[in-house]
Amino acid sequence: MGLFKEFKEFAVKGNVMDMAIGVVIGGAFGKIVTSLVSDIIMPLIGAATGGLNFTEWKWVIREAVMEGENVVKPELALTWGNFIQVIFDFLIIAFCIFLVVKGLNSLKKKEEPAPEAPKGPSQEELLTEIRDLLKNK
């Protein structure tokens, strides 16, 4: 029973719950940004570059072997264009996350500085007090 109680305490700690919520929201945010890249940005880039599509770029190592309509051996290729597309997606996602974090940080309530501790007497005042006490003795 002690192991279950310990796990329960761990699972309901604020940091674990915050992390779980962050993972779920991050997954959804990733889908939104991926759609932004694939459905909006890349078609615009394709239109600007005359229909250029990174995902179609590849280096064919071995052509597919066909017998009529049937594929005997599939094509073997390095799809480096898809790799470029994934890098591009990552950079846009990273930039979007940067903008979201920057926006959230600017919305955070500015923390007021802690009130300063009351200042004690200066050295001169202490020395004056000591002198007066010694005089009175």
Backbone as a ProteinNet text record, in pm:
[ID]
protein_1_A
[PRIMARY]
MGLFKEFKEFAVKGNVMDMAIGVVIGGAFGKIVTSLVSDIIMPLIGAATGGLNFTEWKWVIREAVMEGENVVKPELALTWGNFIQVIFDFLIIAFCIFLVVKGLNSLKKKEEPAPEAPKGPSQEELLTEIRDLLKNK
[TERTIARY]
81.7	0	86.1	205.8	293.5	339.9	362.6	406.8	297.3	172.2	60	45.7	57.5	45.2	157.1	278.6	392	371.5	320.4	294.3	186.1	81.7	-26.7	25.8	110.5	168.3	253.2	326.4	409.9	323.5	218.2	136.2	55.6	17	-66.4	14.4	146	227.4	204.7	214	188.4	277	405.2	496	458.2	416.5	379.5	253.7	156.8	33.5	61.1	143.5	178.9	248	337.3	408.7	311.9	218.7	121.4	35.5	-8.5	-87.9	-4.4	121.7	210.5	231.3	242.7	260.9	137.3	18.5	-105.7	-121	-100.7	-113.2	-4.8	115.7	224.5	193.3	131.8	93.3	-8.4	-108.2	-210.2	-148.7	-60.7	4.3	91.7	157.7	240.5	157.7	37.5	-50.4	-93.7	-122.4	-163.5	-50.3	69.8	182.7	217.4	207.4	232.6	133	8.4	-92	-61.1	-17.4	20.4	130.8	231.3	343.5	299.2	230.3	195.3	86.6	-12.2	-129.5	-124.8	-41.5	-39.6	97.8	201.2	333	396.5	398	464.1	395.4	260.9	202.1	241.7	254.4	298.7	442.6	528.5	667.2	670.3	587.4	579.2	534.3	435.6	388.4	496.4	569.8	675.2	794.4	817.8	933.4	893.5	770.4	728	689.1	626.6	578.2	680.1	781.2	885.4	827	853.2	804.5	922.3	964	1080.9	1062.1	941.8	920.6	942.4	943.4	964.9	1113.3	1198.6	1342.1	1396.7	1467.4	1524	1642	1721.9	1833.9	1804.8	1781.7	1742.7	1868.1	1874.1	1986.5	1960.2	1837.6	1801	1659.1	1640.4	1508.5	1419.8	1291	1195.9	1197.8	1184.7	1177.4	1030.1	983.2	841.8	823.5	715.9	670.9	530.3	520.4	390.8	347.4	235	182.6	229.7	287.5	327	469	489.2	621.7	686.3	799.4	872.2	962.1	1039.5	1124.5	1094.1	1063.1	1032.9	1159.2	1136.3	1246.1	1317.2	1449	1529.6	1587	1548.4	1589.4	1610.1	1698.2	1715.8	1628.7	1529.2	1435.9	1483.8	1589.4	1650	1562.5	1476	1383.8	1286.3	1240.8	1152.1	1224.9	1353.4	1434	1441.3	1458.9	1461.2	1326.5	1218	1084.2	1065.4	1113.3	1100.3	1182.3	1300.7	1382.5	1309.4	1251.1	1175.8	1058	985.7	875.3	924.7	1038	1092.6	1125.4	1188.9	1226.3	1103.2	999	876.8	809.8	804.9	745.2	824.3	957	1040.9	1017.6	1005.5	981.7	844.6	742.6	608.5	606.7	674	680.5	753.1	859.7	931.1	836.5	755.2	662.3	556.5	507.1	406.5	465.6	585.2	649.2	678.3	725.2	753.2	624.6	515.3	386.3	336.9	349	304.5	388.7	518.2	603.9	567.6	526.9	490.1	355.3	270.2	141.1	149.5	257.2	272.4	273.7	211.3	211.2	354.3	392	526.8	537.6	636.6	655.3	709	642.1	687.3	808.4	907.5	1024.5	986	1053.6	1027.2	1059	976.5	1003.9	1140.5	1208.5	1342.3	1330.2	1424.8	1428.7	1457.5	1397.1	1423.2	1573.1	1620.7	1764	1795.1	1904.5	1949.8	2029.3	2077.7	2156.2	2287.6	2336.2	2463.3	2578.7	2697.5	2816.2	2838.1	2814.4	2836.1	2740.4	2614	2515.6	2550.4	2597.1	2637.5	2756.3	2852.6	2969.5	2932.1	2840	2795.2	2726.4	2642.7	2575.7	2676.7	2775.5	2877.7	2953.8	2989.4	3060.7	2977.5	2848.7	2760.7	2745.2	2735.7	2723.4	2850.6	2966.2	3091.8	3106.8	3058.4	3065.3	2980.8	2866.1	2772.6	2818.1	2913.2	2956.9	3048.6
-119.3	0	125.6	120.7	236.7	280.2	183.4	214.9	289.5	246.8	313.9	456.8	475.9	609.7	700.7	646.3	723.8	763.6	667.8	698.1	805	795.2	893.4	1032.6	1043.9	1173.5	1228.3	1139.9	1182.1	1229.3	1153.3	1180.7	1308.8	1344.6	1463.5	1588.4	1576.7	1696.1	1791.9	1917.8	2019.9	2007	1975.9	1970.1	1859.8	1745.1	1633.9	1670.5	1729.3	1767.9	1878	1974.9	2081.7	2023.6	1927.7	1866.6	1790.1	1717.2	1641.9	1735.9	1843.5	1942	2002.8	2031.5	2087.8	1993.1	1863.2	1765.3	1760.4	1759.5	1754.5	1880.8	1995.7	2121.1	2129.9	2084.2	2085.4	1998.6	1882.5	1795.9	1863.6	1926.8	1997	2116.2	2188.6	2304.8	2260.4	2146.4	2092.9	2062.5	2009	1980.2	2108.5	2210.8	2339.5	2396.8	2396.7	2454	2369	2236.4	2150.1	2179.8	2200.3	2236.5	2373.2	2467.3	2599.5	2587	2505.3	2488.6	2417.5	2301.9	2221.1	2284.5	2345.5	2391.1	2537.7	2617.4	2760.8	2806.9	2784.1	2839	2768.7	2635	2562.7	2584.1	2589.3	2622.6	2762	2857.5	2991.3	2988.1	2912.2	2898.5	2826.8	2724.5	2653.3	2743.9	2830.4	2923.9	3025.5	3070.8	3169.6	3109.8	2979.9	2915.6	2834.3	2852.1	2782.5	2637.6	2607.4	2472.3	2381.4	2438.9	2361.2	2289.2	2158.1	2079	2000.5	2036	1972.2	1821.9	1779.7	1639.1	1545.9	1598.9	1515	1498.9	1572.3	1562.1	1434.3	1358.2	1233.8	1192.8	1105.5	1046.3	897.5	853.9	715.4	629.2	533.1	440	323.3	273.8	163.4	188.4	182.1	199.3	81.2	102.9	-4.7	-103.7	-231.1	-335.3	-368.1	-354.8	-372.4	-490	-559.9	-660.3	-619.1	-546.1	-491.7	-385.8	-408.8	-316	-350.4	-467.2	-514.7	-471.3	-430.6	-392.6	-517.6	-559.5	-675.4	-632.7	-526.1	-466.9	-318.6	-267.1	-123.4	-39.7	86.5	180.5	199.7	213.7	242	381.8	474	612.7	681.6	779.6	869.5	991.3	1011.4	1122.8	1243.6	1304.1	1416.4	1541.1	1553.1	1666.4	1664	1544.5	1532.5	1573.6	1541.4	1582	1735.1	1800.4	1947.7	2001.7	1938.2	1981.2	1969.7	1861	1841	1945.3	1977.1	2082.1	2215.8	2245.1	2368.7	2372.9	2260.5	2251.9	2279.1	2217.2	2235	2382.1	2448	2588.6	2676.7	2649.5	2729.4	2699.6	2573.4	2537	2601.5	2594.3	2654.6	2805.1	2870.9	3015.1	3047.7	2967.7	2991.1	2972.5	2869.5	2847.7	2963.5	3012.5	3128.2	3247.6	3271.5	3384.6	3366.2	3242.6	3217	3239.7	3186.4	3203.7	3351	3420.6	3563.7	3639.7	3604.3	3668.8	3639.8	3514.3	3478.7	3549.7	3561.1	3630.1	3777.3	3838.4	3980	3998.7	3894.8	3904.2	3878.5	3812.2	3784.4	3915	3908.8	4026.1	4053.9	4175.9	4215	4197.6	4119.8	4096	4221.7	4259.6	4377	4337.2	4423.5	4390	4380.2	4291.5	4272.7	4402.6	4434.8	4559.1	4549.4	4660.1	4662	4654.9	4587.1	4578.8	4719.1	4749.8	4883.3	4899.7	5014.7	5039.2	5070.3	5014.8	5040.2	5170.4	5201.2	5324.5	5313.5	5427.7	5430.6	5412.2	5398.3	5378.6	5498.9	5614.8	5736.1	5742.2	5702.5	5704.6	5601.9	5485.8	5384.5	5432.4	5488.9	5538.7	5650.5	5735.2	5843.2	5785.7	5682	5617.8	5555.1	5487.3	5423.5	5528	5637.5	5745.2	5802.6	5825.7	5881.4	5783.5	5653.9	5553.3	5550.1	5560.1	5559.1	5685.5	5798.1	5921.4	5913.7	5849.8	5841.2	5743.5	5660.5	5564.1	5621.8
0	0	0	56.9	62.6	-75.5	-164.4	-301.1	-375.8	-360.6	-425.9	-376.1	-245.6	-187	-237.9	-244.3	-293	-439.7	-521.8	-662.4	-675.8	-593.7	-597.7	-566	-464.4	-429	-542.8	-607.8	-720.7	-837.5	-868.4	-986.5	-973.9	-853.2	-838.2	-804.1	-802.4	-780.3	-895.7	-868.6	-970.2	-1092.6	-1074.9	-1188.9	-1286.7	-1236.8	-1324.6	-1403.1	-1336.6	-1405.1	-1507.7	-1471.7	-1566	-1688.4	-1665.9	-1777.6	-1867.6	-1809.4	-1888.7	-1972.6	-1914.1	-1988.1	-2099.5	-2071.4	-2173.4	-2289.9	-2261.8	-2369.7	-2458.3	-2397.7	-2475.9	-2560.7	-2499.8	-2574.3	-2680.8	-2649.2	-2747.5	-2867.7	-2844.9	-2956.2	-3046.3	-2985.5	-3063.9	-3135.9	-3069.5	-3130.6	-3247.5	-3231.9	-3340.8	-3464.5	-3444.3	-3557.7	-3627.1	-3548.4	-3606.4	-3690.5	-3637.1	-3709.9	-3832.5	-3821	-3935.8	-4046.7	-4011.5	-4110.3	-4170.8	-4088.1	-4138.1	-4241.9	-4211.4	-4304	-4430.7	-4416	-4533.2	-4618.2	-4554.4	-4627.9	-4669.5	-4604.2	-4636.2	-4684.2	-4603.8	-4636.2	-4756.4	-4755.4	-4865	-5000.1	-5009.3	-5138.8	-5188	-5094.2	-5134.7	-5185.9	-5116.2	-5161.1	-5295.7	-5310.7	-5437.5	-5551.1	-5522.8	-5625.5	-5659.6	-5559.6	-5582.7	-5657.8	-5640.2	-5705.4	-5828.3	-5874.6	-5995.8	-5972.4	-5860.8	-5833.2	-5768.2	-5707.7	-5641.2	-5519.5	-5508.6	-5396.6	-5339.9	-5218.7	-5157.4	-5139.5	-5105.2	-5071.2	-5190.1	-5310	-5428.3	-5462.3	-5396.5	-5425.1	-5363	-5443.6	-5392.1	-5478.8	-5422.1	-5493.4	-5504.4	-5627.5	-5649.9	-5653.3	-5563.4	-5557.1	-5652.2	-5648.8	-5738.2	-5787.8	-5920	-5979.5	-5942.6	-5946.4	-5919.6	-6035.8	-6002.3	-6104	-6123.4	-6247.7	-6277.5	-6373.5	-6357.6	-6454.3	-6493.2	-6601.1	-6642.3	-6543.5	-6477.4	-6376.6	-6235.5	-6216.4	-6083.4	-6050.1	-5926.8	-5878.3	-5819.3	-5880.7	-5829.5	-5714.6	-5738.6	-5634.5	-5629.5	-5512.7	-5504.5	-5522	-5553.8	-5570.3	-5436.9	-5443.8	-5325	-5344.4	-5257.2	-5276.4	-5141.9	-5143.6	-5029.5	-5056.4	-4973.5	-4993.9	-4914.7	-4963.4	-4891.4	-4896.7	-4993.8	-4999.2	-4883.1	-4846.5	-4731.1	-4603.4	-4594.8	-4479.5	-4471.3	-4585.1	-4587.6	-4542	-4585.8	-4545.7	-4394.3	-4337	-4192.1	-4116.1	-4165.4	-4102.2	-4108.9	-4224.8	-4241.4	-4143.3	-4130.9	-4034.3	-3892.8	-3856	-3721.4	-3694.5	-3790.9	-3771.1	-3752.6	-3829.5	-3814.8	-3680.5	-3640.9	-3510.7	-3397	-3404.4	-3300	-3292.8	-3409.2	-3410.5	-3351.3	-3386	-3330.8	-3180.2	-3130.8	-2985.8	-2918.5	-2981.9	-2928.3	-2915.8	-3020.6	-3016.1	-2908.2	-2890.9	-2787.2	-2649	-2624.8	-2493.6	-2468.1	-2570.1	-2555.1	-2522.4	-2590.2	-2562.8	-2423.1	-2380.1	-2244.7	-2139.1	-2164.4	-2067.8	-2057.8	-2169.5	-2162.6	-2093.4	-2095.8	-2028.2	-1878.8	-1838.8	-1695.7	-1618	-1502.6	-1416.3	-1373.6	-1391.4	-1349.3	-1199	-1160.3	-1017.6	-952	-846.3	-772.9	-690.3	-686.6	-605.4	-458.3	-390.3	-247.5	-174.2	-76.9	-3.5	64.8	60.6	120.7	272.3	330.8	476.7	529.6	642.6	697.5	722.9	681.8	696.5	842.3	885.2	1021.5	1026.1	1141.4	1155	1076.9	1032.6	958.4	1056.9	1001.1	1086.4	1177	1121.5	1200.9	1320	1294	1401.7	1509.3	1468	1566	1648	1580.4	1653.7	1750.3	1710.4	1797.6	1921.8	1900.6	2013.8	2108.5	2053.2	2136.3	2216.1	2151.6	2219.1	2334.5	2306.8	2410.7	2528	2498.3	2605.7	2690.1	2623.6	2698.4	2784.1	2734.3	2810.9	2937.1	2926.2	3037.6	3145.2	3119.4	3219.7	3317.5
[MASK]
+++++++++++++++++++++++++++++++++++++++++++++++++++++++++++++++++++++++++++++++++++++++++++++++++++++++++++++++++++++++++++++++++++++++++

